[in-house]
CSV table of C-alpha atoms in Angstrom, one decimal:
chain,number,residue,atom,x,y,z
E,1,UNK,CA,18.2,8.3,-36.9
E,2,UNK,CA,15.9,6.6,-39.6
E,3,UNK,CA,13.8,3.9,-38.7
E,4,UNK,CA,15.2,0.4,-40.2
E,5,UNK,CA,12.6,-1.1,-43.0
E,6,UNK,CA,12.1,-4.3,-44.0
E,7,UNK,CA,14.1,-3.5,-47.1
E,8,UNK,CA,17.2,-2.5,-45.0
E,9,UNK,CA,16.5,-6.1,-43.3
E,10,UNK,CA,16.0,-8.0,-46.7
E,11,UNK,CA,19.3,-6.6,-47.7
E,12,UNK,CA,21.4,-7.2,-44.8
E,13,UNK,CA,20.2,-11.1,-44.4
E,14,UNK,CA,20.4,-11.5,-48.4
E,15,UNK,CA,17.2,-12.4,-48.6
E,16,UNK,CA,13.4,-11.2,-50.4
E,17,UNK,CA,11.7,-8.4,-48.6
E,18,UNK,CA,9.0,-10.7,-49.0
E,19,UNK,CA,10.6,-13.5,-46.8
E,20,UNK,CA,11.4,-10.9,-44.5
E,21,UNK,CA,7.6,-10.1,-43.9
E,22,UNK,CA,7.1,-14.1,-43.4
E,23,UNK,CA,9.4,-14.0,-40.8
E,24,UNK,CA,7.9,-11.3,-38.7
E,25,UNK,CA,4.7,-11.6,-39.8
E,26,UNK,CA,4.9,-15.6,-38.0
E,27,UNK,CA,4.4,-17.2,-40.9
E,28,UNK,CA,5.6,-21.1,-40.7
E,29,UNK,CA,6.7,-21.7,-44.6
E,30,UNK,CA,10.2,-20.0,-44.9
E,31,UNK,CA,13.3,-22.0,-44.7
E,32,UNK,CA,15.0,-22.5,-41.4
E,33,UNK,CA,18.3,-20.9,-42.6
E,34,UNK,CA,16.4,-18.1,-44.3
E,35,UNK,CA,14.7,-17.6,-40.9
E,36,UNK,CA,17.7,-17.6,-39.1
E,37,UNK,CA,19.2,-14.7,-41.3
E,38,UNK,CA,16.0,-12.8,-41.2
E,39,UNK,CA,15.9,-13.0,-37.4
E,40,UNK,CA,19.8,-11.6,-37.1
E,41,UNK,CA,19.3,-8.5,-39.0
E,42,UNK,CA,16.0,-7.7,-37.1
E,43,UNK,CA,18.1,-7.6,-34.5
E,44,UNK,CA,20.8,-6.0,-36.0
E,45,UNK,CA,18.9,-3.2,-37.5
E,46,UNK,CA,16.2,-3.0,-34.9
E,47,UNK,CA,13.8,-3.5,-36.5
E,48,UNK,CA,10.4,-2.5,-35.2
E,49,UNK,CA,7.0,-3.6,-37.1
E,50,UNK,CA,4.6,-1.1,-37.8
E,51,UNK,CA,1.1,-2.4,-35.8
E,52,UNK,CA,-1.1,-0.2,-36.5
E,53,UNK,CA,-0.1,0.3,-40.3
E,54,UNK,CA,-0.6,-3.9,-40.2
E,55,UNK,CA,-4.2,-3.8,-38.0
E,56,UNK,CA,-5.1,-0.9,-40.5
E,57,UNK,CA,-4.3,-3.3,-43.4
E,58,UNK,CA,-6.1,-6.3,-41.7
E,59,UNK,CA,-9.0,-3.9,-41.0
E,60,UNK,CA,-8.1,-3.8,-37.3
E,61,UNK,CA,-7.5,-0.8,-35.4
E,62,UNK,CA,-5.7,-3.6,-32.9
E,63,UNK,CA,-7.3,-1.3,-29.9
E,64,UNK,CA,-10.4,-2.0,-27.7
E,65,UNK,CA,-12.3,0.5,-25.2
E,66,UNK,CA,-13.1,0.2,-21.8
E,67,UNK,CA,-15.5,2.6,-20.5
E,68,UNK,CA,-16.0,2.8,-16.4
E,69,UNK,CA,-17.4,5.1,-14.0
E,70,UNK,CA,-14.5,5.2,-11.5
E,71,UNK,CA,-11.4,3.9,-11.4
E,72,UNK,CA,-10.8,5.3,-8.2
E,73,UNK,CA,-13.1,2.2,-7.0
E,74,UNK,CA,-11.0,-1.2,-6.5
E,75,UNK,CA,-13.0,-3.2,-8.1
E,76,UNK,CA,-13.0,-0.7,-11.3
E,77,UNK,CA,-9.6,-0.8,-11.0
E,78,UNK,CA,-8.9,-4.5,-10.2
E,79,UNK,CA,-11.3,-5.4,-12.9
E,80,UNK,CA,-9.6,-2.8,-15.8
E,81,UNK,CA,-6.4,-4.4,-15.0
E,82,UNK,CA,-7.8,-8.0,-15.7
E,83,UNK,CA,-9.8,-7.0,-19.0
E,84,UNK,CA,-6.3,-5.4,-20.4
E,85,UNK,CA,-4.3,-8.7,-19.8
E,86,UNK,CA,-7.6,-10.7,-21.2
E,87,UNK,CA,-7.3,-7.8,-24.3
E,88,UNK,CA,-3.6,-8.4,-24.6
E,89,UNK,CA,-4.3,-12.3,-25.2
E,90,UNK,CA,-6.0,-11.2,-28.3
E,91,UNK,CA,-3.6,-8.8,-29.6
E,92,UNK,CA,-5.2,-5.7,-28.2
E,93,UNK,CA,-4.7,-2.3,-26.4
E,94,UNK,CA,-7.0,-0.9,-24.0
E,95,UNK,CA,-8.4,2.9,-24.1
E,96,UNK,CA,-9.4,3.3,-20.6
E,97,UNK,CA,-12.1,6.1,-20.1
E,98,UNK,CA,-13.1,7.7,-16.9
E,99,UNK,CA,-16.8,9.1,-17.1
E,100,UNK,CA,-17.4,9.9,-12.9
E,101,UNK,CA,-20.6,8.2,-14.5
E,102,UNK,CA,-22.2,11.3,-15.7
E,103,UNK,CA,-24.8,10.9,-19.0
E,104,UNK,CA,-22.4,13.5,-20.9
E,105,UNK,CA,-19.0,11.5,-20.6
E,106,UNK,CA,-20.2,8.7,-21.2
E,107,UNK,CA,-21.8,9.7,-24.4
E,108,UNK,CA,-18.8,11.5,-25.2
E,109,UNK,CA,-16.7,8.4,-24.4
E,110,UNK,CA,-18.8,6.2,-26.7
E,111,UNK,CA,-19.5,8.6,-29.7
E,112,UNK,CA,-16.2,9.5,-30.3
E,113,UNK,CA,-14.5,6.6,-30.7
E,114,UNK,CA,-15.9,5.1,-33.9
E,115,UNK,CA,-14.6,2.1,-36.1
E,116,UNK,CA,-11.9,3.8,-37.6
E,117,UNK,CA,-10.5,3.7,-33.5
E,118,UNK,CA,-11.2,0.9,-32.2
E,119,UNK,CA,-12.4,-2.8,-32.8
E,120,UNK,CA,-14.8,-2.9,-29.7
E,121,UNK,CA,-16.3,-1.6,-26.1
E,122,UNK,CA,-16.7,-3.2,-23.1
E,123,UNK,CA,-18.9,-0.5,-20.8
E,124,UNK,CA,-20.2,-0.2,-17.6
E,125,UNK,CA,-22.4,2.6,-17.5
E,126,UNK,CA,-24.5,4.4,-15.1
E,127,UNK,CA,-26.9,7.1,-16.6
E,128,UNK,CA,-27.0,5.9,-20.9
E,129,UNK,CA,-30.9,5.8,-22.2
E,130,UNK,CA,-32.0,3.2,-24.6
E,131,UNK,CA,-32.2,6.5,-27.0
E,132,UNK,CA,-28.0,6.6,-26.2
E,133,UNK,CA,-27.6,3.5,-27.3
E,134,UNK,CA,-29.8,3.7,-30.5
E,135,UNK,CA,-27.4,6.8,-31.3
E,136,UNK,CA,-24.5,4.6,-31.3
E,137,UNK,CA,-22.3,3.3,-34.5
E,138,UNK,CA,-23.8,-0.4,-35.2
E,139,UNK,CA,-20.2,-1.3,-36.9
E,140,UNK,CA,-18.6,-1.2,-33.1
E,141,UNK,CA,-19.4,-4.2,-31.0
E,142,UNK,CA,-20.5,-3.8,-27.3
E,143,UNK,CA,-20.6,-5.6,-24.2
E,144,UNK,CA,-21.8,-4.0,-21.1
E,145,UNK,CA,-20.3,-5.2,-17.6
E,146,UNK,CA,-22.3,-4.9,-14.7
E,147,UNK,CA,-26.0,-3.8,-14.4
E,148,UNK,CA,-27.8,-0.6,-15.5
E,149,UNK,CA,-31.7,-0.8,-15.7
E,150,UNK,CA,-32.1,-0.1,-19.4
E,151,UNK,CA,-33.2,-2.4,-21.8
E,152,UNK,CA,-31.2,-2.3,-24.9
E,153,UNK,CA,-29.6,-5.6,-27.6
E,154,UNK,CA,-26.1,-6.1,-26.4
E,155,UNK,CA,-24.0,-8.4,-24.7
E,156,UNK,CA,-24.1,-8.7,-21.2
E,157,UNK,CA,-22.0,-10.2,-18.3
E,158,UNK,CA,-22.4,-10.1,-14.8
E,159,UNK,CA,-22.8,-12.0,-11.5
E,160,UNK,CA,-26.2,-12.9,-10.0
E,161,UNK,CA,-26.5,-9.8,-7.9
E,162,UNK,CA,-30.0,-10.6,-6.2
E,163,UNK,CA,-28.2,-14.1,-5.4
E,164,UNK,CA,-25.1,-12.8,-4.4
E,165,UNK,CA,-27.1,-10.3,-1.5
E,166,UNK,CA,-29.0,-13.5,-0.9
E,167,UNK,CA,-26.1,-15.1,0.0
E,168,UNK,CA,-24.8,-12.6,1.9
E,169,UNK,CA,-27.6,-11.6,4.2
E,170,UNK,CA,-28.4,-15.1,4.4
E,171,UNK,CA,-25.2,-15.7,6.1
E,172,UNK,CA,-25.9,-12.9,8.6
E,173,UNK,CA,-29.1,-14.7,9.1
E,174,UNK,CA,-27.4,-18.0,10.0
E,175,UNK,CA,-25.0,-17.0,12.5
E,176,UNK,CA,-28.2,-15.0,14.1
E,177,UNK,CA,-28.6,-11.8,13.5
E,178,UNK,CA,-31.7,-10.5,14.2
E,179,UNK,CA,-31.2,-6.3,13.0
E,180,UNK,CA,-29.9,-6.7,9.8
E,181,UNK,CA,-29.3,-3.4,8.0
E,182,UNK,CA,-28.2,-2.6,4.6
E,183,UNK,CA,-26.1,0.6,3.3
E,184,UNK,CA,-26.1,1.3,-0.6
E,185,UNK,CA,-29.4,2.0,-1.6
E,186,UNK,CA,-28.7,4.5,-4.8
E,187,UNK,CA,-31.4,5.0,-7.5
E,188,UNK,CA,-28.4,5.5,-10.5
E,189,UNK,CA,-26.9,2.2,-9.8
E,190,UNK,CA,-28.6,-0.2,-11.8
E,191,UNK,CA,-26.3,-3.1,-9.0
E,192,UNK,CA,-28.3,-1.3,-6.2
E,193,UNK,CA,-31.7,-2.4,-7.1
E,194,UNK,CA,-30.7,-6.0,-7.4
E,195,UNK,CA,-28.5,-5.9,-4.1
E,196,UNK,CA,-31.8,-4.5,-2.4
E,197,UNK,CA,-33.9,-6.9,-4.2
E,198,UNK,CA,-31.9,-9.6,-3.0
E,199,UNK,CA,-31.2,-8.0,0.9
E,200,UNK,CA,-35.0,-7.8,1.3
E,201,UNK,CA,-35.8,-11.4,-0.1
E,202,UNK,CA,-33.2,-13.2,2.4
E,203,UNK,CA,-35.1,-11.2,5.4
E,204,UNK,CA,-38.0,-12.9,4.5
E,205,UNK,CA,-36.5,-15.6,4.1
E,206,UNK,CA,-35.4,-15.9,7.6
E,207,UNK,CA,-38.0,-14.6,9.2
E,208,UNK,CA,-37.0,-11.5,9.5
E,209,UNK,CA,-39.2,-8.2,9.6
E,210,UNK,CA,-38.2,-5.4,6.9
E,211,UNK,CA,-37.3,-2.3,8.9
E,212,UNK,CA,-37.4,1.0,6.4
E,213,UNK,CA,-34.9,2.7,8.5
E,214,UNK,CA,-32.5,-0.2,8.3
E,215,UNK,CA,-32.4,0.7,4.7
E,216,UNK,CA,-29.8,3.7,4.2
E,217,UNK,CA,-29.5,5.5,0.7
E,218,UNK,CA,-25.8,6.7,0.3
E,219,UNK,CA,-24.6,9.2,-2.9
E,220,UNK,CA,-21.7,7.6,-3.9
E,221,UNK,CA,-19.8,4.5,-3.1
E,222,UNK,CA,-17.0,5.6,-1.1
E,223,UNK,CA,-15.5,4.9,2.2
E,224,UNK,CA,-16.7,8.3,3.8
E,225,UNK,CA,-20.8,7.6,2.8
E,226,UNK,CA,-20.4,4.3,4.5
E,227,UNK,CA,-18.5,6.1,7.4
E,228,UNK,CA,-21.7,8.1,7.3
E,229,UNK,CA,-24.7,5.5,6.6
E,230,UNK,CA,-22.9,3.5,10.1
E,231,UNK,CA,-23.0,6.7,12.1
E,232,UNK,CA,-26.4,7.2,11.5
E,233,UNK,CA,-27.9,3.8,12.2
E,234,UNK,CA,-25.4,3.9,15.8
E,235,UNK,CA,-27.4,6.7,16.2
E,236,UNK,CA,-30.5,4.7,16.2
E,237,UNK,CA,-32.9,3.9,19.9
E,238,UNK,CA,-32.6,0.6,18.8
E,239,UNK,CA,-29.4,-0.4,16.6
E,240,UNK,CA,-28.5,-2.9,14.5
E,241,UNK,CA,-26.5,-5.9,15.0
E,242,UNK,CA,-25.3,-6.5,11.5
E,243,UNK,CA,-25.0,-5.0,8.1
E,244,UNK,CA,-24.8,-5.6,4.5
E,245,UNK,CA,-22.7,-3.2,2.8
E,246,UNK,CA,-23.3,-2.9,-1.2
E,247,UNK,CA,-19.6,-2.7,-1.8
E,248,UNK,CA,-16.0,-3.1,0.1
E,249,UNK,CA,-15.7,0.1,0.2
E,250,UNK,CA,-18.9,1.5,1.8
E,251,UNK,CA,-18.0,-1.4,4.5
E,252,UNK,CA,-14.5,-0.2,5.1
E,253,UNK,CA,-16.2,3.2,6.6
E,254,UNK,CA,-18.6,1.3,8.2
E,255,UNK,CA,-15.5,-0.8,10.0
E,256,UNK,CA,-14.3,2.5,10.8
E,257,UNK,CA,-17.2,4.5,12.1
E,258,UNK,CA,-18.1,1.7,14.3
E,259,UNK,CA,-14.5,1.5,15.8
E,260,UNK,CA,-14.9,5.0,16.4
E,261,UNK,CA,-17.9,4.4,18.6
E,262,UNK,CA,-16.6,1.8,20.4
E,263,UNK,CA,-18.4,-1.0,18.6
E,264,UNK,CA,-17.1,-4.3,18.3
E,265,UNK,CA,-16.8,-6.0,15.2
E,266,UNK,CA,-17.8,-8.9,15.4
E,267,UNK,CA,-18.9,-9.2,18.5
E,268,UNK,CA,-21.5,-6.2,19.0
E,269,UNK,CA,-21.9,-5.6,14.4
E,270,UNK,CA,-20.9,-8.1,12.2
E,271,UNK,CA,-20.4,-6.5,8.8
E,272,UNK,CA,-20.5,-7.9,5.3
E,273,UNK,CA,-19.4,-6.3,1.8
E,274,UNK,CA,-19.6,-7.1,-1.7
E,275,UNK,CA,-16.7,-7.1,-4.6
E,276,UNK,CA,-13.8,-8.9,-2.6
E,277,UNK,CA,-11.3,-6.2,-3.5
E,278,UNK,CA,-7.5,-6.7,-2.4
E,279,UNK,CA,-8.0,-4.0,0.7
E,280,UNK,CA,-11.1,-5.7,2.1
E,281,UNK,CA,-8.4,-8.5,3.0
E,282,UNK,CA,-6.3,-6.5,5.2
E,283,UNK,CA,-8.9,-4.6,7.0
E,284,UNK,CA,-8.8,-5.2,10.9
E,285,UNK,CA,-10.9,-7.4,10.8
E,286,UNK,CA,-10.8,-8.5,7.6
E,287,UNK,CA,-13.9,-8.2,5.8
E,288,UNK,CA,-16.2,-10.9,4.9
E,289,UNK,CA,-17.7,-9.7,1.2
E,290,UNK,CA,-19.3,-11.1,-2.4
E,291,UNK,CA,-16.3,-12.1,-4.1
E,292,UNK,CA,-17.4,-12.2,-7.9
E,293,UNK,CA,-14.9,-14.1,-10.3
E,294,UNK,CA,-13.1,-11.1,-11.8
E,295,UNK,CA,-10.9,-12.5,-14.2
E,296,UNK,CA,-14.2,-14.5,-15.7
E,297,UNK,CA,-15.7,-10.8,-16.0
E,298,UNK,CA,-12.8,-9.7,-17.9
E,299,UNK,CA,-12.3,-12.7,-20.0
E,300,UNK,CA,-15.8,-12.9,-20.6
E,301,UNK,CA,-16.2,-9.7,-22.1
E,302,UNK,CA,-13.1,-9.5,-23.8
E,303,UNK,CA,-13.8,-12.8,-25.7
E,304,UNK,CA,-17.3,-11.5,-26.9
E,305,UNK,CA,-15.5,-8.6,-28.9
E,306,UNK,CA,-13.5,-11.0,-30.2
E,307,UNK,CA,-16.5,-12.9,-31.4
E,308,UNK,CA,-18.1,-10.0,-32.6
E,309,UNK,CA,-15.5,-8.5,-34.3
E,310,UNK,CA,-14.7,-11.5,-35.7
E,311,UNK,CA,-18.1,-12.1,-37.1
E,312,UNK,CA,-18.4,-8.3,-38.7
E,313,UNK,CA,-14.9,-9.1,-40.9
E,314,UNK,CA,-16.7,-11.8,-42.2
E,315,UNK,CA,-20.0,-10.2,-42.6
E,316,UNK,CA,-21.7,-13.6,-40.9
E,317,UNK,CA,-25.3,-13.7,-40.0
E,318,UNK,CA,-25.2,-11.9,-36.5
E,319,UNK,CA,-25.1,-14.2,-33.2
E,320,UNK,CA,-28.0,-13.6,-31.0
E,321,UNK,CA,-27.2,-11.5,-28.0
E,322,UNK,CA,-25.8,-13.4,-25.4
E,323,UNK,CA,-26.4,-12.8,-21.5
E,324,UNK,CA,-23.4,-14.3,-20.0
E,325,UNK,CA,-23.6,-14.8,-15.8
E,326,UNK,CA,-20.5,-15.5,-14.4
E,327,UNK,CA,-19.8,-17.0,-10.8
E,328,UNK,CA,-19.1,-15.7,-7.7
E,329,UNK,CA,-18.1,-17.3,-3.7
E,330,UNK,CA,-18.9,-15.8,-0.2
E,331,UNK,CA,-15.8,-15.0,1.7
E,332,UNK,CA,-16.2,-15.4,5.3
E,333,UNK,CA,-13.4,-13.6,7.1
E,334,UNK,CA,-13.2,-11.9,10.5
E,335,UNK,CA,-16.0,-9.1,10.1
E,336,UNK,CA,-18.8,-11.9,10.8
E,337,UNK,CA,-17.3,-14.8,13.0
E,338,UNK,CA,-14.3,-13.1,14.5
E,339,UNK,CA,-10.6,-14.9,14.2
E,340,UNK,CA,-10.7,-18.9,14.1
C-alpha cells in the first residue's frame, strides 16, 4: 500500500499542500478550521512525516551518538537510558555503541560516524590518544563523560571523583575503621586514578597509615574481580575491617565473598561502593555507595551538543570549552552502620 503524501492530505481536507505542511510542521499561523481539516485527513490517511528527509533539509541528521565501554555495567546502562530521554527532549535519536573499551572500537565507533550521520557524540572512553582525537571530524561536536587521562579541547562532565572517594573513605573513617582497604585500582581507567587519589588523601586525613597491600588492582569492573580482590585481603595475617570499592559492582562480590567466609557485614567489614546503581539497593545489606546525579550527567551532556550544534548552524564564534562538574550525595545504607 503507498504511503499517504501530503498532497493526498491537501486534497482530502480541501486545502494548499502548503497549509498542510504548516500544520504538521507546528506552525501557529493557519486558520483554526483549516487546522481542523488538516488534522482529520492526517488521520484519515495516516499520514506519517518523513524526519529524516525534514532533519536532512534543516541540515540535521536528527540522531546523536553515545559511545560507552560496557553496557553490561549498571551505571553504563542506567546512564544510556537517561542521556536518550535527555536526547529525546531535543528531538533526537540515540546510536548506542558498545566498544568493551578497546582503542580499535572505539576509533571505529567515532570515525565512522561523520556529519552526514549524526549531529553530535557524547563518549566515555577508555584507551583514545590525544593523536585519536586530532584524527577526528572537527564538524561533529563532542562531549566526553567520565574521566580518561588524556588532555584534549572538548567538553567535559563529570562528578568530583577525588571528592567523592574522599567522602567515602572519610565516612569509613568516622564510624572508626582503622584497616581501610580499597579494590579498583586499574591503570586504563582514567576514574581509578582519581578514586585512589582521593582513597589515599582521606587516610591521611584521618590519621591513618597507607598500607600497599590494602591497595588491590582488579582487571575489570565486575562482580567476580571484586569476589576476588575480597578473597585475597580475607586471606590476609591481618585483615581489614572496611573497604572502599571503586564501583557497585566490584562491592556486590565483595558482599558476596565475605558472606562466603563467614564475615559479617557490617559488623566484622563494613563495605562502601561508588555509582549508586538500582541493584546496590537491594543487596543484603544494602550497599552504602557514591551516588552521582545521573540524570545531571545525561542532561548535561546532551544540552552541550545542543549548544554546539546549534552554534556550527550558525557558524558563531566557537564557545570556549566548558568543564561542567555535576553533583553527587553519599548514601549510607546497611553495608556501613547495619539496619536502623
Amino acid at each position: 500500500m503507498r504511503a499517504a503524501t501530503l498532497k493526498d492530505v491537501a486534497e482530502l481536507a480541501g486545502v494548499s499542500v502548503k497549509t498542510v505542511s504548516n500544520v504538521v510542521n507546528g506552525y501557529a499561523f493557519v486558520k483554526p478550521e483549516n487546522r481542523r481539516k488538516v488534522e482529520a485527513a492526517l488521520i484519515a490517511t495516516g499520514y506519517r512525516p518523513n524526519i529524516g528527509a525534514r532533519n536532512l533539509r534543516r541540515g540535521k541528521t536528527g540522531f546523536i551518538a553515545l559511545v560507552l565501554p560496557e553496557l553490561s555495567i549498571p551505571y553504563f546502562g542506567e546512564l544510556a537510558g537517561l542521556i536518550i530521554t535527555a536526547a529525546q527532549a531535543h528531538g533526537w535519536n540515540v546510536l548506542i555503541e558498545q566498544t568493551q573499551g578497546t582503542r580499535d572500537r572505539e576509533r571505529t565507533a567515532l570515525t565512522s560516524m561523520g556529519p552526514h550521520m549524526i549531529d553530535g557524540a557524547i563518549l566515555s572512553p577508555e584507551a583514545l590518544s590525544a593523536e585519536d582525537f586530532a584524527d577526528l571530524d572537527s564538524r561533529v561536536p563532542l562531549v566526553m563523560v567520565g574521566e580518561h587521562a588524556v588532555d584534549v579541547p572538548i567538553d567535559h562532565v563529570a562528578i568530583d571523583n577525588v571528592l567523592a572517594a574522599r567522602t567515602a573513605v572519610g565516612h569509613l573513617a568516622t564510624i572508626g575503621r582503622r584497616r581501610i582497604a580499597a579494590i579498583g585500582r586499574n591503570p586504563t581507567r582514567g576514574t581509578a586514578a582519581l578514586r585512589l587519589e582521593g582513597y589515599r588523601a582521606a587516610l591521611g586525613e584521618a590519621g591513618l597509615p597507607q598500607d600497599d597491600e590494602l591497595d588491590v588492582p582488579v582487571r575489570e569492573y565486575h562482580r567476580g574481580e571484586g569476589a576476588r580482590a575480597m578473597s585475597h585481603l580475607l586471606d590476609l595475617p591481618e585483615r581489614p575491617d572496611a573497604v572502599f570499592c571503586f564501583n557497585d559492582l566490584l562491592a556486590i562480590g565483595a558482599l558476596r565473598a565475605a558472606a562466603d567466609r563467614g564475615v559479617r557485614v557490617p559488623e566484622d567489614l563494613a563495605i562502601v561502593g561508588f555509582d549508586n546503581t538500582e541493584e546496590s539497593a537491594y543487596s543484603v545489606p544494602s550497599l552504602t555507595t557514591i551516588a552521582p546525579d545521573k540524570r545531571a550527567i545525561a542532561e548535561a551532556a546532551v544540552s552541550l551538543i545542543h549548544a554546539r550544534s546549534a552554534e556550527a548552524a550558525e557558524n558563531a564564534t566557537p564557545f570556549d570549552v566548558e568543564d561542567v562538574q555535576t553533583p553527587f550525595a553519599l548514601e549510607i545504607r546497611e553495608s556501613t552502620i547495619g539496619r536502623t
